């Protein structure tokens, strides 16, 4: 069940990543300039913000399964609409529409997986959602490179059509899956809920799990309102953590490489769109490999060590990318390969740390009663900062170019500004990043209520 539902993660990855290989061809086909490219990419993300915003509410009313089914239909029709788009306006509208499905999937899929999973393996199943995002990104890069044809400016169209296949898998697969037992119980449909739980739960814990679910649902029904949440003084830290961890995850520029990878490689001097897309396939492969590695180390190393290791590596590799661009005219052929190398290093450090860490942290730092609202604020923050970075990237390059005199120096300047964000993130982390490894959510909640500071979390768990 989790595997079928996680196709939602695959689609999230595929449909955000597919744009990267399509852009160089769309640029030629529609004679787009950089700011139009930013608009097309960003409208997809704004669609995701809207999708994430409404899906929490709709999934409470209509059920998780129905929301995922609707997202599969939007994924399917959106892929076709994007591929058939005949004007810039229809492309913009199609990307926004597809973005809605991405936003819905980013919220509803992990929620559904968490709710159908037995407690024992819930963590693993939910973190596999991030893994499937990276697999989806890789699939997009591979299919982009398969269809890229320098002699055919329309070769971006089939890149989008491929998205129909995973959307169909999700639609058909989801049709046969049951509704979330937790949601059914919350609607008073206990018999149906029990029937599903009998299939997914170990019989020896079935009764205690049903009782726990009932208790959870009762607590959730007493959940504080959005306004009340903000008024709790001790909620300042978890809220700040959820917003900031997503800010740093996005503002180090991850998606400029994920979405604009081929465009950056073209700037670095690779010839032909196909070569550039091949270079970004390697970005996708490294992303998947190091995300798998993170699943093994996240609970062993703990959150803080992983954060500093990852952010430190991100900082250094961003400076390397910037340095390579700055000295590109003197480095010759070596320069562009060095850029690919530095980008792969950057992706490896991101994938092993900030990628999964941010998603894990936003589900950990909130007390049970406000976890739903809290983690949706985290994912909104993710889409919002993602949109801002992606929408401004080429503008920042342009700004630096006019300041520093060349396009290469302009690109170097943009990556230096991401490095500055990473440096600020490192300093922020010293003071604020919590160590939640091995702590129960109740202990975390007590820590905030007792006026504890984020960096003392974990250290004081023994006292509590
Ligand atoms: C981020 C996405 C990013 C992906 C790359 C996720 O954790 O939220 O914005 O595209 O990682 O693997």
Short mmCIF file of C-alpha atoms and ligand atoms in Angstrom, two decimals:
data_model
loop_
_atom_site.label_atom_id
_atom_site.label_comp_id
_atom_site.label_asym_id
_atom_site.label_seq_id
_atom_site.Cartn_x
_atom_site.Cartn_y
_atom_site.Cartn_z
CA UNK A 1 0.00 0.00 0.00
CA UNK A 2 2.81 2.38 0.90
CA UNK A 3 4.60 1.58 -2.36
CA UNK A 4 1.56 2.42 -4.48
CA UNK A 5 0.84 5.61 -2.53
CA UNK A 6 4.50 6.62 -2.67
CA UNK A 7 4.08 6.89 -6.44
CA UNK A 8 2.77 10.31 -5.36
CA UNK A 9 6.37 11.10 -4.26
CA UNK A 10 7.68 9.80 -7.56
CA UNK A 11 5.31 12.12 -9.44
CA UNK A 12 6.31 15.03 -7.16
CA UNK A 13 9.94 14.43 -8.15
CA UNK A 14 9.22 13.71 -11.80
CA UNK A 15 7.02 16.72 -12.45
CA UNK A 16 9.26 19.19 -10.64
CA UNK A 17 12.40 17.81 -12.35
CA UNK A 18 11.10 17.37 -15.90
CA UNK A 19 11.23 21.11 -16.51
CA UNK A 20 15.05 21.15 -16.35
CA UNK A 21 15.64 19.21 -19.56
CA UNK A 22 12.65 20.74 -21.29
CA UNK A 23 13.70 24.38 -20.74
CA UNK A 24 16.52 24.60 -23.33
CA UNK A 25 14.15 23.28 -26.03
CA UNK A 26 11.17 25.37 -24.89
CA UNK A 27 13.45 28.41 -25.03
CA UNK A 28 14.20 27.74 -28.68
CA UNK A 29 10.64 26.72 -29.56
CA UNK A 30 8.90 29.74 -27.97
CA UNK A 31 11.91 32.13 -28.12
CA UNK A 32 11.78 32.57 -24.35
CA UNK A 33 14.10 34.82 -22.37
CA UNK A 34 15.43 33.93 -18.91
CA UNK A 35 12.69 35.79 -17.05
CA UNK A 36 9.96 33.92 -18.98
CA UNK A 37 11.72 30.67 -18.07
CA UNK A 38 11.68 31.72 -14.40
CA UNK A 39 7.96 32.51 -14.67
CA UNK A 40 7.09 29.13 -16.18
CA UNK A 41 9.14 27.28 -13.54
CA UNK A 42 7.88 29.41 -10.66
CA UNK A 43 4.19 29.18 -11.61
CA UNK A 44 4.45 25.42 -11.10
CA UNK A 45 5.77 26.06 -7.60
CA UNK A 46 3.07 28.63 -6.82
CA UNK A 47 0.56 25.97 -7.89
CA UNK A 48 2.22 23.68 -5.35
CA UNK A 49 1.87 26.31 -2.60
CA UNK A 50 -1.86 26.57 -3.38
CA UNK A 51 -2.22 22.77 -3.62
CA UNK A 52 -0.48 22.21 -0.26
CA UNK A 53 -2.60 24.93 1.32
CA UNK A 54 -5.99 23.56 0.33
CA UNK A 55 -5.28 19.82 0.45
CA UNK A 56 -5.03 19.64 4.25
CA UNK A 57 -8.56 20.99 4.59
CA UNK A 58 -9.99 18.97 1.67
CA UNK A 59 -8.37 15.73 2.86
CA UNK A 60 -10.10 16.14 6.23
CA UNK A 61 -13.45 16.58 4.52
CA UNK A 62 -13.27 14.17 1.57
CA UNK A 63 -10.74 11.61 2.81
CA UNK A 64 -7.08 10.99 1.98
CA UNK A 65 -7.75 8.45 -0.76
CA UNK A 66 -10.07 10.74 -2.72
CA UNK A 67 -7.59 13.61 -2.54
CA UNK A 68 -4.79 11.40 -3.86
CA UNK A 69 -7.10 10.12 -6.63
CA UNK A 70 -7.87 13.71 -7.63
CA UNK A 71 -4.15 14.54 -7.61
CA UNK A 72 -3.51 11.53 -9.93
CA UNK A 73 -6.11 12.88 -12.39
CA UNK A 74 -4.54 16.36 -12.24
CA UNK A 75 -1.07 14.81 -12.73
CA UNK A 76 -2.33 12.89 -15.75
CA UNK A 77 -4.22 15.70 -17.48
CA UNK A 78 -1.57 18.27 -16.47
CA UNK A 79 1.19 16.23 -18.16
CA UNK A 80 -0.84 16.11 -21.37
CA UNK A 81 -1.73 19.82 -21.17
CA UNK A 82 1.93 20.80 -20.69
CA UNK A 83 3.02 18.64 -23.63
CA UNK A 84 0.31 19.97 -25.95
CA UNK A 85 0.74 23.64 -24.94
CA UNK A 86 0.86 25.85 -28.01
CA UNK A 87 1.55 29.26 -26.47
CA UNK A 88 3.43 30.75 -23.54
CA UNK A 89 0.12 31.55 -21.82
CA UNK A 90 -1.12 27.96 -22.05
CA UNK A 91 2.27 26.70 -20.85
CA UNK A 92 2.04 29.00 -17.80
CA UNK A 93 -1.50 27.83 -17.04
CA UNK A 94 -0.55 24.16 -17.53
CA UNK A 95 2.45 24.43 -15.19
CA UNK A 96 0.28 26.07 -12.51
CA UNK A 97 -2.30 23.28 -12.90
CA UNK A 98 0.36 20.57 -12.65
CA UNK A 99 1.81 22.40 -9.65
CA UNK A 100 -1.50 21.99 -7.82
CA UNK A 101 -1.08 18.20 -8.06
CA UNK A 102 2.54 18.45 -6.84
CA UNK A 103 1.43 20.46 -3.79
CA UNK A 104 -1.41 18.05 -3.02
CA UNK A 105 0.92 15.04 -3.34
CA UNK A 106 3.57 16.64 -1.11
CA UNK A 107 1.06 16.82 1.74
CA UNK A 108 -1.44 13.99 1.17
CA UNK A 109 0.97 11.17 0.25
CA UNK A 110 3.14 11.18 3.41
CA UNK A 111 -0.02 11.71 5.47
CA UNK A 112 -1.72 8.66 3.92
CA UNK A 113 1.42 6.52 4.28
CA UNK A 114 1.82 7.53 7.94
CA UNK A 115 -1.81 6.70 8.62
CA UNK A 116 -1.83 3.25 7.05
CA UNK A 117 1.58 2.20 8.43
CA UNK A 118 2.03 0.04 11.52
CA UNK A 119 3.79 2.17 14.15
CA UNK A 120 6.94 0.03 14.09
CA UNK A 121 7.91 0.85 10.50
CA UNK A 122 6.14 4.17 10.03
CA UNK A 123 9.37 6.20 10.13
CA UNK A 124 11.05 4.13 7.44
CA UNK A 125 8.01 4.14 5.17
CA UNK A 126 7.56 7.90 5.46
CA UNK A 127 11.23 8.73 4.87
CA UNK A 128 11.10 6.57 1.76
CA UNK A 129 8.84 9.31 0.41
CA UNK A 130 11.95 11.56 0.09
CA UNK A 131 13.76 8.68 -1.62
CA UNK A 132 10.95 8.41 -4.17
CA UNK A 133 11.13 12.15 -4.80
CA UNK A 134 14.77 11.70 -5.79
CA UNK A 135 13.94 8.61 -7.89
CA UNK A 136 11.26 10.71 -9.64
CA UNK A 137 13.79 13.47 -10.28
CA UNK A 138 16.23 10.94 -11.75
CA UNK A 139 13.50 9.39 -13.90
CA UNK A 140 12.73 12.87 -15.23
CA UNK A 141 16.39 13.55 -16.06
CA UNK A 142 16.70 10.15 -17.78
CA UNK A 143 13.58 10.58 -19.85
CA UNK A 144 14.64 14.17 -20.69
CA UNK A 145 17.96 12.86 -21.97
CA UNK A 146 16.21 10.10 -23.92
CA UNK A 147 13.99 12.54 -25.80
CA UNK A 148 16.47 15.44 -26.14
CA UNK A 149 17.18 15.91 -29.83
CA UNK A 150 19.22 18.90 -30.94
CA UNK A 151 17.62 18.77 -34.38
CA UNK A 152 14.08 18.94 -33.06
CA UNK A 153 12.99 21.98 -31.01
CA UNK A 154 9.71 20.22 -30.12
CA UNK A 155 11.52 17.40 -28.34
CA UNK A 156 10.45 18.91 -24.97
CA UNK A 157 6.86 17.75 -25.58
CA UNK A 158 7.33 13.97 -25.13
CA UNK A 159 9.32 14.74 -21.95
CA UNK A 160 6.05 15.84 -20.37
CA UNK A 161 3.95 13.02 -21.87
CA UNK A 162 6.05 10.43 -19.97
CA UNK A 163 4.52 11.79 -16.74
CA UNK A 164 1.26 10.12 -17.81
CA UNK A 165 2.70 6.66 -16.98
CA UNK A 166 3.32 7.12 -13.21
CA UNK A 167 0.07 9.14 -12.98
CA UNK A 168 -1.82 6.15 -14.40
CA UNK A 169 -0.07 3.81 -11.95
CA UNK A 170 -1.11 6.07 -9.07
CA UNK A 171 -4.66 6.44 -10.35
CA UNK A 172 -5.27 2.73 -10.97
CA UNK A 173 -3.29 1.56 -7.91
CA UNK A 174 -4.96 4.03 -5.57
CA UNK A 175 -8.36 3.01 -6.86
CA UNK A 176 -7.81 -0.43 -5.32
CA UNK A 177 -6.34 0.81 -2.03
CA UNK A 178 -8.50 1.33 1.04
CA UNK A 179 -9.16 4.67 2.70
CA UNK A 180 -6.95 5.61 5.66
CA UNK A 181 -8.22 3.75 8.77
CA UNK A 182 -7.45 6.76 10.93
CA UNK A 183 -9.56 9.06 8.77
CA UNK A 184 -12.41 6.52 8.71
CA UNK A 185 -12.31 6.34 12.49
CA UNK A 186 -12.37 10.12 12.74
CA UNK A 187 -15.60 10.05 10.71
CA UNK A 188 -17.11 7.48 13.05
CA UNK A 189 -16.73 4.58 10.58
CA UNK A 190 -15.16 2.23 13.10
CA UNK A 191 -16.14 -1.09 11.48
CA UNK A 192 -14.50 -0.15 8.15
CA UNK A 193 -11.46 1.17 9.97
CA UNK A 194 -11.08 -2.04 11.97
CA UNK A 195 -11.43 -4.12 8.78
CA UNK A 196 -8.41 -2.33 7.25
CA UNK A 197 -6.39 -2.36 10.46
CA UNK A 198 -6.87 -6.14 10.62
CA UNK A 199 -4.91 -6.35 7.36
CA UNK A 200 -2.16 -3.87 8.17
CA UNK A 201 -1.54 -4.41 11.88
CA UNK A 202 0.05 -7.22 13.81
CA UNK A 203 -2.93 -9.05 15.45
CA UNK A 204 -1.22 -8.95 18.86
CA UNK A 205 -1.25 -5.13 18.90
CA UNK A 206 -4.47 -4.58 16.98
CA UNK A 207 -6.62 -3.73 20.00
CA UNK A 208 -4.03 -1.44 21.62
CA UNK A 209 -3.49 0.31 18.26
CA UNK A 210 -7.22 0.86 17.80
CA UNK A 211 -7.41 2.29 21.31
CA UNK A 212 -4.39 4.52 20.62
CA UNK A 213 -5.95 5.74 17.39
CA UNK A 214 -9.16 6.65 19.18
CA UNK A 215 -7.17 8.59 21.79
CA UNK A 216 -5.12 10.39 19.11
CA UNK A 217 -8.26 11.35 17.25
CA UNK A 218 -9.84 12.67 20.42
CA UNK A 219 -6.72 14.78 21.05
CA UNK A 220 -6.69 16.02 17.48
CA UNK A 221 -10.32 17.08 17.78
CA UNK A 222 -9.27 19.25 20.72
CA UNK A 223 -6.49 20.68 18.59
CA UNK A 224 -5.78 24.37 19.12
CA UNK A 225 -6.84 26.74 16.40
CA UNK A 226 -4.29 28.34 14.13
CA UNK A 227 -4.51 31.61 16.08
CA UNK A 228 -4.23 29.94 19.48
CA UNK A 229 -1.15 28.05 18.30
CA UNK A 230 0.63 31.30 17.59
CA UNK A 231 -0.32 32.72 20.96
CA UNK A 232 1.50 29.99 22.90
CA UNK A 233 4.82 31.53 23.90
CA UNK A 234 6.65 28.22 23.89
CA UNK A 235 5.53 27.52 20.32
CA UNK A 236 7.94 30.17 19.03
CA UNK A 237 10.87 27.74 18.82
CA UNK A 238 9.20 24.86 16.96
CA UNK A 239 7.60 27.31 14.52
CA UNK A 240 10.86 29.14 13.96
CA UNK A 241 12.66 25.80 13.47
CA UNK A 242 10.17 24.52 10.88
CA UNK A 243 10.25 27.76 8.89
CA UNK A 244 14.04 28.25 9.10
CA UNK A 245 15.06 24.66 8.34
CA UNK A 246 13.04 24.88 5.10
CA UNK A 247 14.40 28.36 4.41
CA UNK A 248 17.99 27.07 4.62
CA UNK A 249 17.13 23.87 2.71
CA UNK A 250 15.88 26.00 -0.18
CA UNK A 251 18.01 29.16 0.03
CA UNK A 252 21.28 27.27 -0.48
CA UNK A 253 20.00 26.98 -4.06
CA UNK A 254 19.30 23.24 -4.38
CA UNK A 255 16.59 23.68 -6.99
CA UNK A 256 18.58 26.01 -9.20
CA UNK A 257 20.70 22.90 -9.84
CA UNK A 258 17.78 20.47 -9.89
CA UNK A 259 15.57 22.52 -12.26
CA UNK A 260 18.11 24.61 -14.15
CA UNK A 261 20.95 22.05 -14.21
CA UNK A 262 21.16 21.76 -18.00
CA UNK A 263 20.96 25.56 -18.37
CA UNK A 264 23.85 25.95 -15.90
CA UNK A 265 25.90 23.31 -17.72
CA UNK A 266 25.32 25.19 -20.98
CA UNK A 267 26.61 28.33 -19.27
CA UNK A 268 29.65 26.28 -18.17
CA UNK A 269 30.48 25.59 -21.80
CA UNK A 270 29.00 22.17 -22.56
CA UNK A 271 27.86 22.07 -26.15
CA UNK A 272 24.43 20.93 -27.20
CA UNK A 273 21.42 20.38 -25.03
CA UNK A 274 21.90 16.62 -24.99
CA UNK A 275 25.36 16.85 -23.38
CA UNK A 276 23.99 19.23 -20.77
CA UNK A 277 21.11 16.91 -19.94
CA UNK A 278 23.50 13.95 -19.63
CA UNK A 279 25.48 15.97 -17.11
CA UNK A 280 22.33 16.49 -15.07
CA UNK A 281 21.47 12.77 -15.16
CA UNK A 282 24.61 12.32 -13.07
CA UNK A 283 23.15 14.87 -10.61
CA UNK A 284 20.04 12.66 -10.35
CA UNK A 285 22.05 9.45 -9.78
CA UNK A 286 24.19 10.99 -7.00
CA UNK A 287 21.02 12.42 -5.42
CA UNK A 288 19.41 8.96 -5.18
CA UNK A 289 22.59 7.20 -3.95
CA UNK A 290 23.26 9.70 -1.15
CA UNK A 291 19.59 9.81 -0.12
CA UNK A 292 19.74 6.03 0.38
CA UNK A 293 22.88 6.55 2.48
CA UNK A 294 21.08 9.13 4.61
CA UNK A 295 18.40 6.56 5.54
CA UNK A 296 21.13 4.54 7.21
CA UNK A 297 22.94 7.36 9.01
CA UNK A 298 20.16 9.75 10.08
CA UNK A 299 19.38 7.82 13.27
CA UNK A 300 22.98 6.85 13.95
CA UNK A 301 24.83 10.16 13.57
CA UNK A 302 21.92 12.21 14.87
CA UNK A 303 20.47 15.42 13.48
CA UNK A 304 23.10 17.96 14.58
CA UNK A 305 26.18 16.11 13.32
CA UNK A 306 24.48 15.40 10.01
CA UNK A 307 23.41 19.05 9.70
CA UNK A 308 26.90 20.46 10.26
CA UNK A 309 28.53 17.85 8.05
CA UNK A 310 26.01 18.54 5.27
CA UNK A 311 25.92 22.33 5.56
CA UNK A 312 29.72 22.51 5.84
CA UNK A 313 30.05 20.43 2.67
CA UNK A 314 27.39 22.49 0.90
CA UNK A 315 29.27 25.71 1.82
CA UNK A 316 32.60 24.41 0.50
CA UNK A 317 31.15 23.00 -2.72
CA UNK A 318 29.24 26.23 -3.44
CA UNK A 319 32.50 28.16 -3.13
CA UNK A 320 34.13 25.63 -5.50
CA UNK A 321 31.33 26.09 -8.07
CA UNK A 322 31.64 29.88 -7.76
CA UNK A 323 35.45 29.67 -8.07
CA UNK A 324 35.23 27.49 -11.19
CA UNK A 325 32.86 29.97 -12.88
CA UNK A 326 34.99 32.95 -11.84
CA UNK A 327 38.14 31.41 -13.37
CA UNK A 328 36.42 29.58 -16.24
CA UNK A 329 38.23 31.52 -18.99
CA UNK A 330 41.62 30.46 -17.51
CA UNK A 331 40.68 26.85 -16.74
CA UNK A 332 39.87 25.76 -20.29
CA UNK A 333 38.27 22.33 -20.71
CA UNK A 334 39.12 21.37 -17.15
CA UNK A 335 36.86 24.18 -15.91
CA UNK A 336 33.56 22.75 -17.08
CA UNK A 337 34.37 19.27 -15.75
CA UNK A 338 35.38 20.84 -12.45
CA UNK A 339 31.96 22.56 -12.34
CA UNK A 340 30.20 19.21 -12.82
CA UNK A 341 32.43 17.69 -10.10
CA UNK A 342 31.69 20.50 -7.65
CA UNK A 343 27.97 20.28 -8.38
CA UNK A 344 27.97 16.53 -7.74
CA UNK A 345 29.79 17.13 -4.45
CA UNK A 346 27.16 19.71 -3.55
CA UNK A 347 24.30 17.31 -4.37
CA UNK A 348 25.94 14.51 -2.34
CA UNK A 349 26.18 16.73 0.75
CA UNK A 350 22.61 17.99 0.29
CA UNK A 351 21.11 14.53 -0.30
CA UNK A 352 22.71 12.98 2.76
CA UNK A 353 21.73 15.82 5.08
CA UNK A 354 19.43 18.75 4.30
CA UNK A 355 17.16 16.80 1.91
CA UNK A 356 15.70 14.30 4.37
CA UNK A 357 16.65 16.18 7.55
CA UNK A 358 14.34 19.12 6.91
CA UNK A 359 11.32 16.88 6.23
CA UNK A 360 12.08 14.71 9.26
CA UNK A 361 12.55 17.71 11.58
CA UNK A 362 9.26 19.38 10.70
CA UNK A 363 7.41 16.24 11.81
CA UNK A 364 9.44 15.94 15.02
CA UNK A 365 9.59 19.38 16.60
CA UNK A 366 5.86 19.91 17.03
CA UNK A 367 3.79 18.66 19.94
CA UNK A 368 1.15 16.10 18.96
CA UNK A 369 -1.72 18.57 19.25
CA UNK A 370 -0.38 20.96 16.64
CA UNK A 371 1.70 18.62 14.51
CA UNK A 372 -0.70 18.80 11.55
CA UNK A 373 -0.83 22.60 11.38
CA UNK A 374 2.86 22.86 12.26
CA UNK A 375 4.21 20.54 9.62
CA UNK A 376 1.99 22.08 6.96
CA UNK A 377 3.56 25.47 7.85
CA UNK A 378 6.92 23.75 7.28
CA UNK A 379 5.94 22.45 3.86
CA UNK A 380 4.44 25.82 2.88
CA UNK A 381 7.73 27.44 3.88
CA UNK A 382 9.49 24.90 1.64
CA UNK A 383 7.40 25.77 -1.45
CA UNK A 384 7.50 29.49 -0.75
CA UNK A 385 11.29 29.79 -0.45
CA UNK A 386 11.66 27.36 -3.35
CA UNK A 387 9.55 29.72 -5.52
CA UNK A 388 11.50 32.79 -4.45
CA UNK A 389 14.92 31.25 -5.18
CA UNK A 390 13.86 29.75 -8.51
CA UNK A 391 12.11 32.96 -9.60
CA UNK A 392 15.08 35.18 -8.83
CA UNK A 393 18.02 32.98 -9.90
CA UNK A 394 18.61 34.37 -13.39
CA UNK A 395 17.81 37.89 -12.17
CA UNK A 396 20.54 37.55 -9.53
CA UNK A 397 22.98 36.30 -12.18
CA UNK A 398 22.05 39.28 -14.37
CA UNK A 399 22.54 41.68 -11.47
CA UNK A 400 25.99 40.30 -10.69
CA UNK A 401 26.85 40.24 -14.40
CA UNK A 402 26.23 43.94 -14.80
CA UNK A 403 28.15 44.57 -11.57
CA UNK A 404 31.14 42.32 -12.30
CA UNK A 405 31.35 42.58 -16.09
CA UNK A 406 30.93 39.02 -17.40
CA UNK A 407 28.31 36.27 -17.47
CA UNK A 408 30.74 33.82 -15.81
CA UNK A 409 31.41 36.27 -12.98
CA UNK A 410 27.65 36.85 -12.69
CA UNK A 411 27.05 33.10 -12.22
CA UNK A 412 29.94 32.96 -9.73
CA UNK A 413 28.30 35.81 -7.80
CA UNK A 414 24.97 33.94 -7.59
CA UNK A 415 26.65 30.82 -6.18
CA UNK A 416 28.65 32.98 -3.73
CA UNK A 417 25.36 34.33 -2.41
CA UNK A 418 24.12 30.76 -1.85
CA UNK A 419 27.42 30.07 -0.02
CA UNK A 420 26.73 33.09 2.18
CA UNK A 421 23.32 31.60 3.07
CA UNK A 422 25.05 28.29 3.94
CA UNK A 423 27.47 30.19 6.22
CA UNK A 424 24.57 31.94 7.96
CA UNK A 425 22.86 28.54 8.23
CA UNK A 426 25.93 27.10 9.98
CA UNK A 427 25.96 29.91 12.56
CA UNK A 428 22.16 29.60 13.01
CA UNK A 429 22.55 25.84 13.50
CA UNK A 430 25.03 26.24 16.38
CA UNK A 431 22.44 28.18 18.35
CA UNK A 432 19.20 26.62 17.19
CA UNK A 433 19.46 23.19 15.58
CA UNK A 434 17.94 20.63 17.97
CA UNK A 435 19.14 17.08 18.53
CA UNK A 436 15.95 15.03 18.44
CA UNK A 437 17.61 11.65 17.87
CA UNK A 438 16.10 9.00 20.12
CA UNK A 439 13.84 11.48 21.97
CA UNK A 440 10.16 10.79 22.37
CA UNK A 441 7.80 13.43 21.06
CA UNK A 442 6.41 13.87 24.58
CA UNK A 443 9.90 14.73 25.89
CA UNK A 444 10.34 17.27 23.10
CA UNK A 445 6.99 18.83 24.00
CA UNK A 446 7.94 19.00 27.70
CA UNK A 447 11.21 20.65 26.79
CA UNK A 448 9.44 23.54 25.03
CA UNK A 449 6.83 23.91 27.76
CA UNK A 450 9.59 24.09 30.38
CA UNK A 451 11.10 27.02 28.48
CA UNK A 452 13.98 24.95 27.06
CA UNK A 453 16.14 26.24 24.19
CA UNK A 454 16.43 24.30 20.89
CA UNK A 455 20.18 23.60 21.12
CA UNK A 456 19.70 22.13 24.62
CA UNK A 457 17.24 19.55 23.34
CA UNK A 458 18.69 16.06 23.69
CA UNK A 459 21.27 17.29 26.22
CA UNK A 460 18.57 17.79 28.85
CA UNK A 461 16.44 14.80 27.96
CA UNK A 462 17.86 12.87 30.92
CA UNK A 463 16.72 15.59 33.36
CA UNK A 464 13.21 15.70 31.92
C1 LIG B 1 13.49 19.34 -1.44
C2 LIG B 1 13.19 19.61 -2.88
C3 LIG B 1 14.34 19.13 -3.73
C4 LIG B 1 14.66 17.67 -3.43
C5 LIG B 1 15.91 17.24 -4.15
C6 LIG B 1 13.73 17.87 -1.25
O1 LIG B 1 14.01 17.59 0.09
O2 LIG B 1 12.44 19.79 -0.62
O3 LIG B 1 12.96 21.00 -3.06
O4 LIG B 1 14.04 19.27 -5.09
O5 LIG B 1 14.84 17.47 -2.05
O6 LIG B 1 16.18 15.90 -3.91
#
